Each structure stands twice: as C-alpha cells, then as structure tokens.
mmCIF file of C-alpha atoms in Angstrom:
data_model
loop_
_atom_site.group_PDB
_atom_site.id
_atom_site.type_symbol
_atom_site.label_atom_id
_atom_site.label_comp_id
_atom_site.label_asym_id
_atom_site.label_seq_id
_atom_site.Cartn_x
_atom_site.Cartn_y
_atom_site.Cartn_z
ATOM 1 C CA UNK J 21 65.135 122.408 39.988
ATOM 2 C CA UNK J 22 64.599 125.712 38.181
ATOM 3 C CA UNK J 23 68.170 127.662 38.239
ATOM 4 C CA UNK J 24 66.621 130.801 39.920
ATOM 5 C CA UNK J 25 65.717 128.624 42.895
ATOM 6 C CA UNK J 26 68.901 127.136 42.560
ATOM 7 C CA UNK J 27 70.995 130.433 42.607
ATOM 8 C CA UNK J 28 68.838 132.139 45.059
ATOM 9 C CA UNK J 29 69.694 129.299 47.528
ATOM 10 C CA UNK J 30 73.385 130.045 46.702
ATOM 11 C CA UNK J 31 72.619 133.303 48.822
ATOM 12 C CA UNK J 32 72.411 131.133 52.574
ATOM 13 C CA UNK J 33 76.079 130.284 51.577
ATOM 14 C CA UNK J 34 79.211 131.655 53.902
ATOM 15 C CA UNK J 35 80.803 132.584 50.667
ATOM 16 C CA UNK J 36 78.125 134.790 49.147
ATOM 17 C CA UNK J 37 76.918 136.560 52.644
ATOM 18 C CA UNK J 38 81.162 137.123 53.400
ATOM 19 C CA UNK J 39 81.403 138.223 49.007
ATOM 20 C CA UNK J 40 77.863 140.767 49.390
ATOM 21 C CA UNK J 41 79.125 141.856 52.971
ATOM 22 C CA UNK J 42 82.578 142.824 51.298
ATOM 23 C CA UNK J 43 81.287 143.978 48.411
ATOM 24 C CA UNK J 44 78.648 146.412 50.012
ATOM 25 C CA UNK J 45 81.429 148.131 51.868
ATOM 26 C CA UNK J 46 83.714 148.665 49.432
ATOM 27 C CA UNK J 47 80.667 150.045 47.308
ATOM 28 C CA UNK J 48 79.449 152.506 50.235
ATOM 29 C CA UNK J 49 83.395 153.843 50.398
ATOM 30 C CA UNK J 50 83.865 154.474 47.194
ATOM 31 C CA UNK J 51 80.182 156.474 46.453
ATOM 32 C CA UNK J 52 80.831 158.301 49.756
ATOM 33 C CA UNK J 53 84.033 158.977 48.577
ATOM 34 C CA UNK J 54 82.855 160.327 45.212
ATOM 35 C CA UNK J 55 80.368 163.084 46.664
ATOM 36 C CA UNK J 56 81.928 163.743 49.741
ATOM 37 C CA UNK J 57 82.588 167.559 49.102
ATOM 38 C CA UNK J 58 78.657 167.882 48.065
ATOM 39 C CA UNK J 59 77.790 165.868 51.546
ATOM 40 C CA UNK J 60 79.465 168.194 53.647
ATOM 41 C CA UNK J 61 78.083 171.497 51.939
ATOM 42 C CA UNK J 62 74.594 169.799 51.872
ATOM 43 C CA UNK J 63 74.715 169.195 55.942
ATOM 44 C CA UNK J 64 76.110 172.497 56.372
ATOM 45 C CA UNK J 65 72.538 173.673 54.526
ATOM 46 C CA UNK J 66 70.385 171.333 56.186
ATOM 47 C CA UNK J 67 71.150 172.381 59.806
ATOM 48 C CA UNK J 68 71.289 176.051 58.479
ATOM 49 C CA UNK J 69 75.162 176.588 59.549
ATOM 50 C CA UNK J 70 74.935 180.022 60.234
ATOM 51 C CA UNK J 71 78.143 180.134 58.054
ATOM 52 C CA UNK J 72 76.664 179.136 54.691
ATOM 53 C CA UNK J 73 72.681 179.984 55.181
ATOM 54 C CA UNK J 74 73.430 182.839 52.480
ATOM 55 C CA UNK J 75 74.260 180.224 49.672
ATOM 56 C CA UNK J 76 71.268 177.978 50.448
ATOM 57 C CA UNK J 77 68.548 177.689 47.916
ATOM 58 C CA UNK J 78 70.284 177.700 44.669
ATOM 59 C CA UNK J 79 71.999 175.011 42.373
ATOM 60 C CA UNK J 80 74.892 177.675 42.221
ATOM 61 C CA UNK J 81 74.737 177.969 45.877
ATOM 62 C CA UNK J 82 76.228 174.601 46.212
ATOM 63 C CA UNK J 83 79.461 175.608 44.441
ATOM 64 C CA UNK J 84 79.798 178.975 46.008
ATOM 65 C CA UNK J 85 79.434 177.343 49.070
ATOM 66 C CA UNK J 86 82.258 174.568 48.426
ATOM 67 C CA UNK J 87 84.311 177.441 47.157
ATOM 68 C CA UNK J 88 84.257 179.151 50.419
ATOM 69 C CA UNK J 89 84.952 176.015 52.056
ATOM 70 C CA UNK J 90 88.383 175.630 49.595
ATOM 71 C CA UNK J 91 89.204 178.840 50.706
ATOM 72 C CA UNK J 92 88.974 178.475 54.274
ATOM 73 C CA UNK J 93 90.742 175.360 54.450
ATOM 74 C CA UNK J 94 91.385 174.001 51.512
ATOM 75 C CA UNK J 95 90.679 170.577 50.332
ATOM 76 C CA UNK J 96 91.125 169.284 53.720
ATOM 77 C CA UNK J 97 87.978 171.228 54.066
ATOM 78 C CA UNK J 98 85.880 169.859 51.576
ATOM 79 C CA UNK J 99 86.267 165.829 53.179
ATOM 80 C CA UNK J 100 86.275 167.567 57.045
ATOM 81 C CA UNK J 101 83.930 164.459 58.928
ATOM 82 C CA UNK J 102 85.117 162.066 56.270
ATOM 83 C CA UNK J 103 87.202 159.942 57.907
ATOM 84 C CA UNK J 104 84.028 159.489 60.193
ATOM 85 C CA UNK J 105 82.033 159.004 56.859
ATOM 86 C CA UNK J 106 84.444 156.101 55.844
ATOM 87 C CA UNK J 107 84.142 154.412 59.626
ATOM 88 C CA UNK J 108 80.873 154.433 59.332
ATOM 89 C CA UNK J 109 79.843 153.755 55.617
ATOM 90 C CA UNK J 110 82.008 150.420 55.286
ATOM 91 C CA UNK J 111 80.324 148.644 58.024
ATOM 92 C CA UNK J 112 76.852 150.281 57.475
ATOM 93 C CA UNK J 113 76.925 149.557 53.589
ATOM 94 C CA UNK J 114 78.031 145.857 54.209
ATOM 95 C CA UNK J 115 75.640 145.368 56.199
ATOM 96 C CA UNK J 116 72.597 146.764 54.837
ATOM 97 C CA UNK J 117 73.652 145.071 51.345
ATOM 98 C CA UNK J 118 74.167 141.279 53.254
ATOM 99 C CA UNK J 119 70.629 141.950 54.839
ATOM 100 C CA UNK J 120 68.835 143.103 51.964
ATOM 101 C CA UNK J 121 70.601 139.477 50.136
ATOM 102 C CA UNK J 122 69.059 137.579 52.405
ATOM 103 C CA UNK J 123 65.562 139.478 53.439
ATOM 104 C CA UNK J 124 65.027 139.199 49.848
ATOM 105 C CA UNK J 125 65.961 135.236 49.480
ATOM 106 C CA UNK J 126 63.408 135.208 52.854
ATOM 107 C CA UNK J 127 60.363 137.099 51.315
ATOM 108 C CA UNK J 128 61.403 136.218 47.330
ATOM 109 C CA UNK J 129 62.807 132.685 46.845
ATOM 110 C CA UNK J 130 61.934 132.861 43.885
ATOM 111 C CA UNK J 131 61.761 135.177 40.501
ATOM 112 C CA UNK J 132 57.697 134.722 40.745
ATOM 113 C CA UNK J 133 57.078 135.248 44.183
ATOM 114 C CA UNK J 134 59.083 138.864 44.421
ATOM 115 C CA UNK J 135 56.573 141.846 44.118
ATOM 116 C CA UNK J 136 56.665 145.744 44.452
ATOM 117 C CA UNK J 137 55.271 145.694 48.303
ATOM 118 C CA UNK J 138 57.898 142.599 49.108
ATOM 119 C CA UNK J 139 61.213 144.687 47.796
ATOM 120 C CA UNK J 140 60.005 148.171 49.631
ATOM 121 C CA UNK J 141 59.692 145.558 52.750
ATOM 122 C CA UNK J 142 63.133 144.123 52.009
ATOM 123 C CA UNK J 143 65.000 147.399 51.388
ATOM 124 C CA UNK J 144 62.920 149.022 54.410
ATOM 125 C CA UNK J 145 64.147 146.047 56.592
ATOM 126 C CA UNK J 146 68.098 145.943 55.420
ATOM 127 C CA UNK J 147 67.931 149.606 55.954
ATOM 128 C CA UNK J 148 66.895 150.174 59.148
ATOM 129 C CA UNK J 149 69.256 147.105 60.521
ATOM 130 C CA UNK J 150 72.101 148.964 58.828
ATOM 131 C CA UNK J 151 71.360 152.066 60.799
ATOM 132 C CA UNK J 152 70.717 150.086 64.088
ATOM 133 C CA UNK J 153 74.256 148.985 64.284
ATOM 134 C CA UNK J 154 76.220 152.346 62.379
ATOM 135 C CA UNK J 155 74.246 154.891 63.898
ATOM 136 C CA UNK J 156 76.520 156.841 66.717
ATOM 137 C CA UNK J 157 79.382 156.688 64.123
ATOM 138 C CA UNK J 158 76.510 158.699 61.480
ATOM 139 C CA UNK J 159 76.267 161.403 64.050
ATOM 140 C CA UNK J 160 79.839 161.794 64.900
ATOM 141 C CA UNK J 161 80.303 162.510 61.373
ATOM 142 C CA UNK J 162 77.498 165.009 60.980
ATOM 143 C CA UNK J 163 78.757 166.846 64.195
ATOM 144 C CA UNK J 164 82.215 167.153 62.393
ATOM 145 C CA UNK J 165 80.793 168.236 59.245
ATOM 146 C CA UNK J 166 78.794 170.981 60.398
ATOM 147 C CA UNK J 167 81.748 172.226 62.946
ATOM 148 C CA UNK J 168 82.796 175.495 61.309
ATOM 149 C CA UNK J 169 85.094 178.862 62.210
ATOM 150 C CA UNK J 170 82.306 180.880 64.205
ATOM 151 C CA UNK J 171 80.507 178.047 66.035
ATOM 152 C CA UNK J 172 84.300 177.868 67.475
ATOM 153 C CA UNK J 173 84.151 178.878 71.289
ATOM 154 C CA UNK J 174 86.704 182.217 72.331
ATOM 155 C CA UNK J 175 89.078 179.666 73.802
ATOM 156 C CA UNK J 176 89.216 177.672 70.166
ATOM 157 C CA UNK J 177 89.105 179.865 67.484
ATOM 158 C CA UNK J 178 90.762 177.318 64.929
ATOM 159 C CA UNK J 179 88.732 174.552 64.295
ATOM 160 C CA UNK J 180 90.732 171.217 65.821
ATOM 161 C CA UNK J 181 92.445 169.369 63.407
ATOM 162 C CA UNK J 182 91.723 166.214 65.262
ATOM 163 C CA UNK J 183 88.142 166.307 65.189
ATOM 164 C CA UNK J 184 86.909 162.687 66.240
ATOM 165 C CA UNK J 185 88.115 162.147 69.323
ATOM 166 C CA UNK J 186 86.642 166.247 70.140
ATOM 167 C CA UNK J 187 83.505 164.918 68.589
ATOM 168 C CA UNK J 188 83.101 161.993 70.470
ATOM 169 C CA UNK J 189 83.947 163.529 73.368
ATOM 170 C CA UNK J 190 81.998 166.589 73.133
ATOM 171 C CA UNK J 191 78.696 164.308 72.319
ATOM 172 C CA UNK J 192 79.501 162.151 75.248
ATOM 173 C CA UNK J 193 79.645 165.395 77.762
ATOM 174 C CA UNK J 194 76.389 166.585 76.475
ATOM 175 C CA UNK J 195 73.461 163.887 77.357
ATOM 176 C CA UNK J 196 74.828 164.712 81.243
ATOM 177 C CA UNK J 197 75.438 168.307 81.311
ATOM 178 C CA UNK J 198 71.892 169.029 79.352
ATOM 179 C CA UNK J 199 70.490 166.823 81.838
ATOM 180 C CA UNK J 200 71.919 168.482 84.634
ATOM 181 C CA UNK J 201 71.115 171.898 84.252
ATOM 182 C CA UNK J 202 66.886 170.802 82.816
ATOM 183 C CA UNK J 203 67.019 169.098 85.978
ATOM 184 C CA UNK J 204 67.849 171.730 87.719
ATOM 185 C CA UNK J 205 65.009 173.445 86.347
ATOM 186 C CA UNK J 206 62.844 171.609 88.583
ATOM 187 C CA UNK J 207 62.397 168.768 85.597
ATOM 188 C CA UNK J 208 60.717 165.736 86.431
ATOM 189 C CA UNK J 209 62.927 162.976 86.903
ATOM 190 C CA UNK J 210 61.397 160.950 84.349
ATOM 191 C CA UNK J 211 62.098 163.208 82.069
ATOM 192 C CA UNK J 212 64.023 161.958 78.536
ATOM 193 C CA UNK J 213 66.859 163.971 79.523
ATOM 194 C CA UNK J 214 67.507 162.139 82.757
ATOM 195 C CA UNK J 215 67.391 158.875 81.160
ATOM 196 C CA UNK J 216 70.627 160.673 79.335
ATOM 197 C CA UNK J 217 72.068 161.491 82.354
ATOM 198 C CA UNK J 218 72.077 158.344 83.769
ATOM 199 C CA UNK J 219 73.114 156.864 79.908
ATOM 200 C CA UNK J 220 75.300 159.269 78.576
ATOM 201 C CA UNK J 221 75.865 156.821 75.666
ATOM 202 C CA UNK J 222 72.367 157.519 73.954
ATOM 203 C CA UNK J 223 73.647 161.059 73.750
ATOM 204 C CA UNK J 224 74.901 158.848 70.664
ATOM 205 C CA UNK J 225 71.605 158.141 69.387
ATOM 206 C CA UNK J 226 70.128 161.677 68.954
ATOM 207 C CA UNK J 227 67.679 161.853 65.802
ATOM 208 C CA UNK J 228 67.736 158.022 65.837
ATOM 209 C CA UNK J 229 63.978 157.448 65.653
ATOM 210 C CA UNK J 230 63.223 160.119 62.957
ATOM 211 C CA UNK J 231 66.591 158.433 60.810
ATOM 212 C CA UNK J 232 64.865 154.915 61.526
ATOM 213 C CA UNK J 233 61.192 156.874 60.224
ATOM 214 C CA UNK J 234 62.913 158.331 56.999
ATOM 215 C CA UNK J 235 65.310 155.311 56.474
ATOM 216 C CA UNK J 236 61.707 152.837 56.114
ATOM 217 C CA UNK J 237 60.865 155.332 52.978
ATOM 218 C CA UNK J 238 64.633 155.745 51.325
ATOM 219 C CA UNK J 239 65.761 151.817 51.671
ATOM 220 C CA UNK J 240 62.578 150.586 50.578
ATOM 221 C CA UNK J 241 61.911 152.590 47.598
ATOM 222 C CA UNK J 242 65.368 152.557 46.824
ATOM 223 C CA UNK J 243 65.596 148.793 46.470
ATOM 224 C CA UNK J 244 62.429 148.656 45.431
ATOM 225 C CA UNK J 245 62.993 150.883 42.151
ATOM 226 C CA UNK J 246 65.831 149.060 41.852
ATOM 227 C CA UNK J 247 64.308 145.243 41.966
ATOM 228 C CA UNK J 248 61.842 146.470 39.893
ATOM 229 C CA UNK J 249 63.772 148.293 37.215
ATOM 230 C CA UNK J 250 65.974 145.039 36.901
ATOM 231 C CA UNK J 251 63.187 143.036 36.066
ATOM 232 C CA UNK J 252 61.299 145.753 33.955
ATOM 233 C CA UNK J 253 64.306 146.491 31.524
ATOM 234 C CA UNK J 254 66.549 143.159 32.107
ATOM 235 C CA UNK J 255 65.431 139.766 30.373
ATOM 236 C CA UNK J 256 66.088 137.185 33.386
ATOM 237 C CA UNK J 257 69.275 135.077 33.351
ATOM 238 C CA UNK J 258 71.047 133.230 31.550
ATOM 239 C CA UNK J 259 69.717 135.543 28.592
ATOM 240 C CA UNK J 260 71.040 138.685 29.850
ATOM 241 C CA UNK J 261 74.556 139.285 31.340
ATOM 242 C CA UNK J 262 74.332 142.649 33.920
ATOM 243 C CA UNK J 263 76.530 145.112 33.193
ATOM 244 C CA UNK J 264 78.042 148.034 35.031
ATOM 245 C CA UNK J 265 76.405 150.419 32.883
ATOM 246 C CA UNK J 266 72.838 148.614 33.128
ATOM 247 C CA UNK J 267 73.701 149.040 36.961
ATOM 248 C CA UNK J 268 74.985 152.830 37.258
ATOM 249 C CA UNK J 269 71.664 153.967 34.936
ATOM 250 C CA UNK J 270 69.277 152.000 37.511
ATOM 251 C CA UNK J 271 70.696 152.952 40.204
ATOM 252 C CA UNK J 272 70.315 156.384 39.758
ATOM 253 C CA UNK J 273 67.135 156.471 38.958
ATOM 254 C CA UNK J 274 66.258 154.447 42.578
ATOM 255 C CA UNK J 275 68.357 156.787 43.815
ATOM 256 C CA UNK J 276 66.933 160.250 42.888
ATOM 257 C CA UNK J 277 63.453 159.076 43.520
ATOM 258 C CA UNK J 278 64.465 157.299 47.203
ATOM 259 C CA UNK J 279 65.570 160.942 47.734
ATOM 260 C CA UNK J 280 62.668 162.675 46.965
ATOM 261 C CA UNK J 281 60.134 160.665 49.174
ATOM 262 C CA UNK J 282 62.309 161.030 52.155
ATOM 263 C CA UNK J 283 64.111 164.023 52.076
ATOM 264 C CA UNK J 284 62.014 165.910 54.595
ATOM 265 C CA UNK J 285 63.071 163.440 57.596
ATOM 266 C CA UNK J 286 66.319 163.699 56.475
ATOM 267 C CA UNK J 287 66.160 167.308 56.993
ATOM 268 C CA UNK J 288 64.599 166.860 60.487
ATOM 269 C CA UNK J 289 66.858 164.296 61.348
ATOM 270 C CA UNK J 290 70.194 166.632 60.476
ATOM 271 C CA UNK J 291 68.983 169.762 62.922
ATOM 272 C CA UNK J 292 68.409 167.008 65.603
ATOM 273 C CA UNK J 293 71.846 165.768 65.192
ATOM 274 C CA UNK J 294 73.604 169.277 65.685
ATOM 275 C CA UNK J 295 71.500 170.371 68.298
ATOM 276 C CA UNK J 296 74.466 169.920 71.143
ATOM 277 C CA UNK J 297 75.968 172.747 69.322
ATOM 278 C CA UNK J 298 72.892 175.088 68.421
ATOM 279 C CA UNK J 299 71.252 174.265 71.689
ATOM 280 C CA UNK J 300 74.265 173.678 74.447
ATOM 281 C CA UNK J 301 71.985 173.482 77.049
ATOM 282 C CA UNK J 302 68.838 171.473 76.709
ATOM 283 C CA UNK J 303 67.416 168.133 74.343
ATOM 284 C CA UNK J 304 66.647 169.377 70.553
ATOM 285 C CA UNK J 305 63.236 167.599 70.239
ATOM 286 C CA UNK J 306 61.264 165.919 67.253
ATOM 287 C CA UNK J 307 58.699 169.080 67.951
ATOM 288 C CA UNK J 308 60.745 171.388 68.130
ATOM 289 C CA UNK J 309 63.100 170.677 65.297
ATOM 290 C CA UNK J 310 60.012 170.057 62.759
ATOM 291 C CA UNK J 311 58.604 173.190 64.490
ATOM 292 C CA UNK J 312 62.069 175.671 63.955
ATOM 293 C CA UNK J 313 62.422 174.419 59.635
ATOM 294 C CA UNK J 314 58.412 175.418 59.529
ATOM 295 C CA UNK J 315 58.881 178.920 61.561
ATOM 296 C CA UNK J 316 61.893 179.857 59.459
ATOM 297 C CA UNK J 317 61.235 178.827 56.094
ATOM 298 C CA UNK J 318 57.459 177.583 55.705
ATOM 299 C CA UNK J 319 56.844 173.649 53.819
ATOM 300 C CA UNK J 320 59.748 174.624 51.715
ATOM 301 C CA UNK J 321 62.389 174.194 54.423
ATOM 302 C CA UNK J 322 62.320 170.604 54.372
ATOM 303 C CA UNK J 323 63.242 170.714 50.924
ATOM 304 C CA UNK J 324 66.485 173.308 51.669
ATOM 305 C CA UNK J 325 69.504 171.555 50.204
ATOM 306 C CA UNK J 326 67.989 168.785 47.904
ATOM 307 C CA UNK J 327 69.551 170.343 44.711
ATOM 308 C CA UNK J 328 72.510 169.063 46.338
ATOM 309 C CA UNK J 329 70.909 165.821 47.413
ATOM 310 C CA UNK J 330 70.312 165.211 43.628
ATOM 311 C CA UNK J 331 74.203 165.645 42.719
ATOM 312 C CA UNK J 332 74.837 163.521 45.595
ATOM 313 C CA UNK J 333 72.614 161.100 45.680
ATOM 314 C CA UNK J 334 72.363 160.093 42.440
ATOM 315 C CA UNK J 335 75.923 159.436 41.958
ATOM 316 C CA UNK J 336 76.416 158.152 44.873
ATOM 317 C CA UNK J 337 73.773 155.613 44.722
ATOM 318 C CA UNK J 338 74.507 154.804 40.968
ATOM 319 C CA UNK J 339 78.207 153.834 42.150
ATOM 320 C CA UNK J 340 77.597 151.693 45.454
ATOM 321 C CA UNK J 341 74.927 149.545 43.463
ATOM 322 C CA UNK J 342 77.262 149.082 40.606
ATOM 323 C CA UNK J 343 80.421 148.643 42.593
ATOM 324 C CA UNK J 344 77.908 146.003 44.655
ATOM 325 C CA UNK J 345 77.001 144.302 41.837
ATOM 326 C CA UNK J 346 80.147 143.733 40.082
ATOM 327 C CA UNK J 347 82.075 142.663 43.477
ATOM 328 C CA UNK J 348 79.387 139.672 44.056
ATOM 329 C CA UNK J 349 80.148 139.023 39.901
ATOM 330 C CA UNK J 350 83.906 138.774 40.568
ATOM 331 C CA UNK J 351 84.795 135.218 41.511
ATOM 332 C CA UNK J 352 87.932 136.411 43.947
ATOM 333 C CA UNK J 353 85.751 138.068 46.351
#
C-alpha cells in the first residue's frame, strides 16, 4: 500500500480528528491572541467608528489609532471584545481545521488525486462549517469591539466593563424592538424583520450570509495557497521533514493573498454587524450597507482598513497554520 494512502487513512482515526480538533484551537488562540490590538483598531475602521474615521487610510493611521485607544483605556483597551474573540476562535478554529482534515482525505485520498480546484473546495467547505456553528459568538465580539466612549448613551457614559453579557443582551433586544417599531410602520408582516420578531435569536446571525459569501473566497484560497505551496516548495514525505519555519513562511503568503480576494465582503459584512448601534431602529441590509461604503468613499471603501488586514492577517495566519501543524506532529496531543 503506498504510505500516502496509508497515512491519509490515519486521518478517519478518533485520535487524529480529537489531535487536529485540539490543535486547530489552540492555533486560532494563540494567532488571535498575537494581533488582537490590530483586530480591534481594524473593526473600529471598517464600520467607520465615528471615533477613529480620522486615522483611517494610512499605515500610520493604525498606530495612531491604537495609541488613542492606550490612552483611553489602556491596554485593557487594546484586547476590549477579546475575551469574545477567544470564545469564539477556539471552537471555530478546531473546527474548521478537523473539517478541512477530513474534506481533504474525502476529495484527495491521495497525493495524485489533490488539485488546485479540489483544495479551494476543501478550504471553502471547512470554512463555511466553521462559521455555521461560531457565528453569533463572531458578532458578539465585533459589537464589543466597535463599542466606544461617544456611541455611549447619556445614561452610560463609561463604557461597561462587563461587556458580554451587555452585548448579548443588547443584540437579543434588537431583532424585536426593530421589528416592532418597522411594523408599526405599516410593514408587511412577511417582512425579514418580523421573522426577527418572532426569532429574536437570528438577531444573532446578522451579516451571516455575506460572512458565508466572503468566507467561500478566504478559506478556499487560503488552503488552497497553502496545499499548493506545500507541494510546490516541499519534496513529499519521508524525504522532507516540515518545519515550523517552512510553515510560518507559507502560511503567510496564503494568508495575505486569502485577504486580498475577500476583503471587500469582509468590509460589508463588519457595517452589517454594528448596525444595532448605527441604526437603533430598523434592519441594516446587504443593499444598503454595500450602498453607504460606495456613497461615502467610492470602490475604495471596501478596501478601508486592509493595511491593517495585512499586519494582521499575515501573522495571524502564519501562526495558527504553524501552531496547527506542529500540534498534529507532537505525539502527546
């Protein structure tokens, strides 16, 4: 039996799935971890907080903008929506890294059979189950990243210190109380935002289809750069031995160009997230929120922010493939 078949089988195992589950976690934390300052200031620019719209637009910006944050509030600042971030990431990274395992073992058994259109199709896949499952705990964190001192209302001028639970709460209110007053409007009643009302819980999954539309694009070319790279630059095994640095350098590289192709839905995706704060009373719309980036800052607003994406993403994705890697290589895990 040739050993690739025989190691790719290894992959239907309890051991490995439990080993690439753990592994992809631990990876997401400790990327997230790594950029989380940059994350916050690059959501903060994304769903123009009216805050931090005057450092947008500039690599220095960035900085400026994380200084003001330190000085506001310190370094507590600079991870605010991270414990969210860390809820989220552990069981979103395991599982997008235990599903890309075994789409790929499903659609490449085999070194021969795997081919440029069959990763993109295995990273899209893994990606979009990942965000399936994680998604409300992605928008609670956005919500608490973009939270700042004037979006405070008179009766809270200080941001809460205990965020998450507001957050939750605060998304939870809105699905029924937007619904309420559109209906009131004379609305039909089969309207989106009655089917909120009457399932406050999607309030949850606001910008869900445009994150599923721009995750198909980021997971696949990211694993598909990264399949692709391996097998480009690495000699298959037993003649090479991966290691971390191999991993960090190709990872980047799938990282920075995953970011580029779907950058502009993550921009989207970000002002539909936050629109229970910019728009209290009524549903922030695919339409509308590709419609408000155009009005205010032509093609180029869907681009606002990825100088920061770059020095996030390409770190970030760097680390969580490397720390991936080298958990499945430990034989503890």
């Amino acid at each position: 039996m040739p050993p690739d078949v025989s190691s790719n089988r290894d992959k239907q195992s309890l051991h490995f799935i439990i080993r690439s589950g753990l592994a992809g976690g631990v990876a997401g934390c400790v990327a997230k971890t790594v950029v989380a300052p940059l994350d916050r200031v690059k959501i903060l620019f994304q769903a123009s907080n009216p805050d931090f719209q005057k450092y947008a637009g500039t690599w220095s910006g960035a900085f400026r903008a994380g200084a003001e944050i330190y000085k506001q509030n310190g370094v507590r600042g600079l991870f605010q929506g991270h414990s969210a971030t860390l809820l989220r990431v552990f069981p979103y990274a395991a599982i997008k890294f235990m599903a890309y395992d075994q789409v790929h073992y499903f659609l490449m058994p085999t070194r021969e059979s795997e081919t440029n259109l069959r990763r993109f199709a295995a990273g899209s896949i893994s990606g979009t189950i990942s965000v399936f499952f994680t998604y409300p705990l992605e928008l609670i964190r956005v919500r608490m990243a973009f939270q700042t001192r004037s979006l405070s209302t008179p009766k809270d001028k200080i941001i809460p210190r205990n965020s998450l639970t507001q957050a939750i709460s605060d998304i939870y209110k809105e699905g029924s109380r937007s619904s309420v007053e559109q209906n009131g409007g004379n609305l039909s009643a089969t309207t989106r935002p009655h089917l909120f009302q009457r399932f406050p819980l999607l309030s949850f999954y606001r910008g869900f289809v445009v994150t599923i539309i721009g995750m198909i694009p980021y997971a696949g070319t990211s694993f598909l750069c990264w399949g692709y790279l391996r097998q480009l630059l690495l000699p298959p095994p037993p003649r090479h031995k991966p290691t971390p640095l191999y991993d960090l350098g190709i990872g980047a590289v799938s990282g920075s160009i995953a970011q580029t192709v779907s950058y502009p839905f993550e921009v989207v995706r970000r002002r539909m997230q936050v629109g229970g704060l910019t728009h209290p009373n009524r549903w922030l719309g695919f339409r509308e929120a590709v419609g408000s980036v155009l009005a205010k800052n032509g093609w180029k607003g869907f681009y606002v922010g990825l100088s920061i994406g770059y020095l996030k993403v390409v770190p970030m994705t760097a680390v969580s493939f490397a720390v991936w890697e080298g958990g499945k290589r430990l034989p503890i895990v």
